[in-house]
Amino acid sequence: DSGGGGDGRSGAGAQAARSRQISPRWRRRGGLAPARMVAIPPSATLAGSEDLLWESVSNLFAQAPEGCSETAKSARKLREYFRKGAKTLKFDAKSWQELVIDYADSVFFAIFQGLSDREWLFEADLVPVMDAGIKETFPRSLLVDVRAKEFEDVVVAAHDGAFEEHRFTPILWDAVQEVLGEDVGAKTRRKVCDAVTQGRAFAVKSSAAGRSPAGECEARDFVYRWVDKTIELLSVSTQGRPSDALPELSAVEFFHALIELGAWPIAMVTEDFPRKQWDFVEYCVHQAYMDHMQSNNDPRSRKRGKWRRGNTAATDRMEVEDARSWKRQR
């Protein structure tokens, strides 16, 4: 398990890391697929009935890959999370689209509070369960005029956004514990976590890697945007001195840990991800600190570098060589 550079992670930490990797075995990706939705129109909601949601949860575990042992208790918990997710919604105060987003956020917050240690959670496709939960708990009148295609698009987008956001939280916490430890104060830790979370959200929204299975170039694009936005936000919160909150070498270690723990967006995961000890991460971090350090006297900091998608092999060699040269100078 130390093949990625010998991180000395504890057995429990390694198990948590493995459980949060996204495997293509069970999760269906690649856009909206009819099989992900319950085969009834949104107007046919079944408020007051538990049959639809319970059937969807039962079907979920029936499709589990071989070796996934789950108890009836876990199935009941999952059903309860989807049933209770609508209890705090104000159905007369928001549009149905906003309510679906709020419902997804409430449900996945509860799921990751209570089931984040379950390996199947990071492989199962919960879109059909969420679809059933909405049709069971939302008032019939709210969805009676909604077209099926529009409903499906909103449900899938809300599911993927909420799942991605709440899946990342325990990964971030593991990386903070592993790299920053207890030596960093709570205020500084919060600054780092906020910057990393917002930077990742920006990269997911602005990068093609957040929407489809990624190749080499898309993965680079995502990482570059994530790292650059994180250090930019950290620079803003530290008056131009991001290294006061997160030293550059610690940032390199931090992003390596995040990637190894499975922080890639679900949509871009293939059999080749995640990657360990990627030289390109070191380049991105160094470039971001040069760009966003306000009081850096190094003349190189005034030369804005840009990551260009294109000649992958050539640019990779130049970037790695630049990073290695910087490392030797230090």
Coordinates of C-alpha atoms in Angstrom, one line a residue, residues 125-315:
D125 CA -26.5 4.4 -8.4
L126 CA -29.0 6.2 -6.2
V127 CA -30.8 8.2 -8.9
P128 CA -33.7 5.7 -9.1
V129 CA -34.1 5.9 -5.3
M130 CA -34.1 9.7 -5.3
D131 CA -36.6 9.7 -8.2
A132 CA -38.9 7.4 -6.2
G133 CA -38.5 9.5 -3.1
I134 CA -39.6 12.6 -4.8
K135 CA -42.6 10.9 -6.4
E136 CA -43.6 9.5 -3.1
T137 CA -43.1 12.5 -0.8
F138 CA -43.8 15.6 -3.0
P139 CA -47.4 16.8 -3.4
R140 CA -49.0 15.6 -6.6
S141 CA -50.1 19.1 -7.6
L142 CA -46.6 20.4 -7.6
L143 CA -45.5 18.1 -10.5
V144 CA -48.7 17.6 -12.4
D145 CA -47.7 19.8 -15.3
V146 CA -44.0 18.9 -15.4
R147 CA -42.7 17.2 -18.5
A148 CA -41.0 13.9 -17.9
K149 CA -37.8 14.8 -19.7
E150 CA -37.4 18.1 -17.8
F151 CA -38.1 16.3 -14.5
E152 CA -35.5 13.6 -15.2
D153 CA -32.9 16.2 -16.1
V154 CA -33.4 18.2 -12.9
V155 CA -33.4 15.1 -10.7
V156 CA -30.2 13.7 -12.2
A157 CA -28.4 17.1 -11.9
A158 CA -29.6 17.6 -8.3
H159 CA -28.5 14.1 -7.4
D160 CA -25.1 14.3 -9.0
G161 CA -24.4 17.8 -7.5
A162 CA -25.5 16.8 -4.0
F163 CA -23.7 13.5 -4.0
E164 CA -20.5 15.0 -5.3
E165 CA -20.6 17.8 -2.7
H166 CA -21.3 15.6 0.3
R167 CA -19.0 12.8 -0.9
F168 CA -16.1 15.2 -0.9
T169 CA -16.5 16.4 2.7
P170 CA -15.2 13.2 4.4
I171 CA -12.4 12.9 1.8
L172 CA -11.3 16.5 2.6
W173 CA -11.4 15.8 6.3
D174 CA -9.2 12.7 5.9
A175 CA -6.7 14.7 3.9
V176 CA -6.7 17.5 6.5
Q177 CA -6.0 15.0 9.3
E178 CA -3.3 13.3 7.3
V179 CA -1.4 16.4 6.1
L180 CA -2.2 19.3 8.4
G181 CA -2.8 17.3 11.6
E182 CA -3.3 19.1 14.9
D183 CA -0.6 21.6 14.4
V184 CA -2.8 24.0 12.4
G185 CA -5.3 26.2 14.2
A186 CA -9.0 25.9 13.7
K187 CA -9.3 29.2 11.9
T188 CA -6.5 28.4 9.5
R189 CA -7.9 24.9 8.9
R190 CA -11.3 26.5 8.0
K191 CA -9.6 28.8 5.5
V192 CA -7.9 26.0 3.8
C193 CA -11.0 23.8 3.7
D194 CA -13.2 26.5 2.4
A195 CA -10.6 27.4 -0.4
V196 CA -10.2 23.8 -1.4
T197 CA -13.9 23.1 -1.5
Q198 CA -14.8 26.2 -3.4
G199 CA -11.8 25.7 -5.8
R200 CA -13.0 22.1 -6.5
A201 CA -16.6 23.3 -7.1
F202 CA -15.2 25.9 -9.6
A203 CA -13.1 23.3 -11.4
V204 CA -16.1 20.8 -11.6
K205 CA -18.3 23.5 -13.1
S206 CA -15.8 25.0 -15.5
S207 CA -13.9 21.9 -16.6
A208 CA -15.1 19.3 -19.1
A209 CA -13.6 16.6 -16.8
G210 CA -16.5 17.2 -14.4
R211 CA -19.1 16.1 -16.9
S212 CA -17.7 13.1 -18.7
P213 CA -15.1 10.3 -18.4
A214 CA -11.7 12.0 -18.6
G215 CA -8.6 11.4 -20.6
E216 CA -5.1 12.7 -19.8
C217 CA -5.8 16.2 -21.0
E218 CA -9.1 16.6 -19.3
A219 CA -7.6 15.4 -16.0
R220 CA -4.9 18.0 -16.3
D221 CA -7.3 20.7 -17.0
F222 CA -9.4 19.9 -14.0
V223 CA -6.4 19.7 -11.6
Y224 CA -4.9 23.0 -12.9
R225 CA -8.2 24.8 -12.4
W226 CA -8.7 23.3 -9.0
V227 CA -5.3 24.1 -7.6
D228 CA -5.1 27.6 -9.2
K229 CA -8.6 28.6 -7.8
T230 CA -7.8 27.2 -4.4
I231 CA -4.6 29.2 -4.0
E232 CA -6.3 32.3 -5.4
L233 CA -9.0 32.1 -2.8
L234 CA -6.5 31.3 -0.1
S235 CA -4.5 34.4 -1.2
V236 CA -7.6 36.6 -0.8
S237 CA -8.3 35.3 2.7
T238 CA -4.7 35.8 3.8
Q239 CA -4.1 39.2 2.2
G240 CA -1.9 37.9 -0.5
R241 CA 0.1 35.4 1.6
P242 CA -1.4 31.9 1.0
S243 CA 1.8 30.3 2.4
D244 CA 0.9 31.7 5.8
A245 CA -2.1 29.3 5.9
L246 CA -0.7 26.5 3.8
P247 CA 3.0 26.4 2.9
E248 CA 3.7 25.4 -0.7
L249 CA 5.3 22.0 0.0
S250 CA 2.4 21.2 2.3
A251 CA 0.0 22.2 -0.5
V252 CA 1.7 19.7 -2.8
E253 CA 1.3 16.9 -0.2
F254 CA -2.3 18.0 0.4
F255 CA -3.4 17.7 -3.2
H256 CA -1.5 14.4 -3.6
A257 CA -3.5 13.1 -0.6
L258 CA -6.8 14.4 -1.9
I259 CA -6.3 12.7 -5.3
E260 CA -5.2 9.4 -3.7
L261 CA -8.2 9.5 -1.4
G262 CA -10.5 9.7 -4.4
A263 CA -11.3 13.4 -4.9
W264 CA -11.8 13.1 -8.6
P265 CA -15.3 14.0 -9.8
I266 CA -17.4 10.9 -10.3
A267 CA -18.2 11.7 -13.9
M268 CA -14.5 11.6 -14.9
V269 CA -13.6 8.4 -13.1
T270 CA -12.2 5.5 -15.3
E271 CA -10.2 2.4 -14.5
D272 CA -7.0 4.6 -14.6
F273 CA -8.0 6.9 -11.8
P274 CA -7.0 8.0 -9.2
R275 CA -3.3 8.6 -9.8
K276 CA -0.6 8.7 -7.2
Q277 CA 2.3 11.1 -6.9
W278 CA 1.5 12.9 -10.2
D279 CA 4.3 15.3 -11.1
F280 CA 1.8 17.6 -12.7
V281 CA 0.3 18.4 -9.3
E282 CA 3.6 19.8 -8.1
Y283 CA 3.9 22.0 -11.2
C284 CA 0.3 23.3 -10.7
V285 CA 0.9 24.2 -7.0
H286 CA 4.2 25.9 -7.7
Q287 CA 2.7 27.9 -10.6
A288 CA -0.3 28.9 -8.5
Y289 CA 1.9 30.2 -5.6
M290 CA 3.9 32.2 -8.1
D291 CA 0.7 33.7 -9.6
H292 CA -1.0 34.6 -6.3
M293 CA 1.7 35.5 -3.8
Q294 CA 1.4 39.2 -3.5
S295 CA 4.7 39.9 -1.9
N296 CA 6.9 37.4 -3.7
N297 CA 10.2 39.0 -4.6
D298 CA 11.1 36.3 -7.0
P299 CA 10.9 37.8 -10.5
R300 CA 9.4 34.6 -11.8
S301 CA 6.3 35.4 -9.9
R302 CA 5.5 38.3 -12.2
K303 CA 5.5 36.0 -15.2
R304 CA 2.1 34.5 -15.5
G305 CA 2.2 31.0 -16.8
K306 CA -0.7 29.4 -18.6
W307 CA -1.7 25.7 -18.9
R308 CA -2.6 25.0 -22.5
R309 CA -4.5 22.0 -23.5
G310 CA -2.9 20.6 -26.7
N311 CA 0.5 19.0 -27.2
T312 CA 0.2 16.8 -24.1
A313 CA 3.5 14.9 -24.3
A314 CA 5.6 18.0 -25.0
T315 CA 4.0 20.3 -22.5

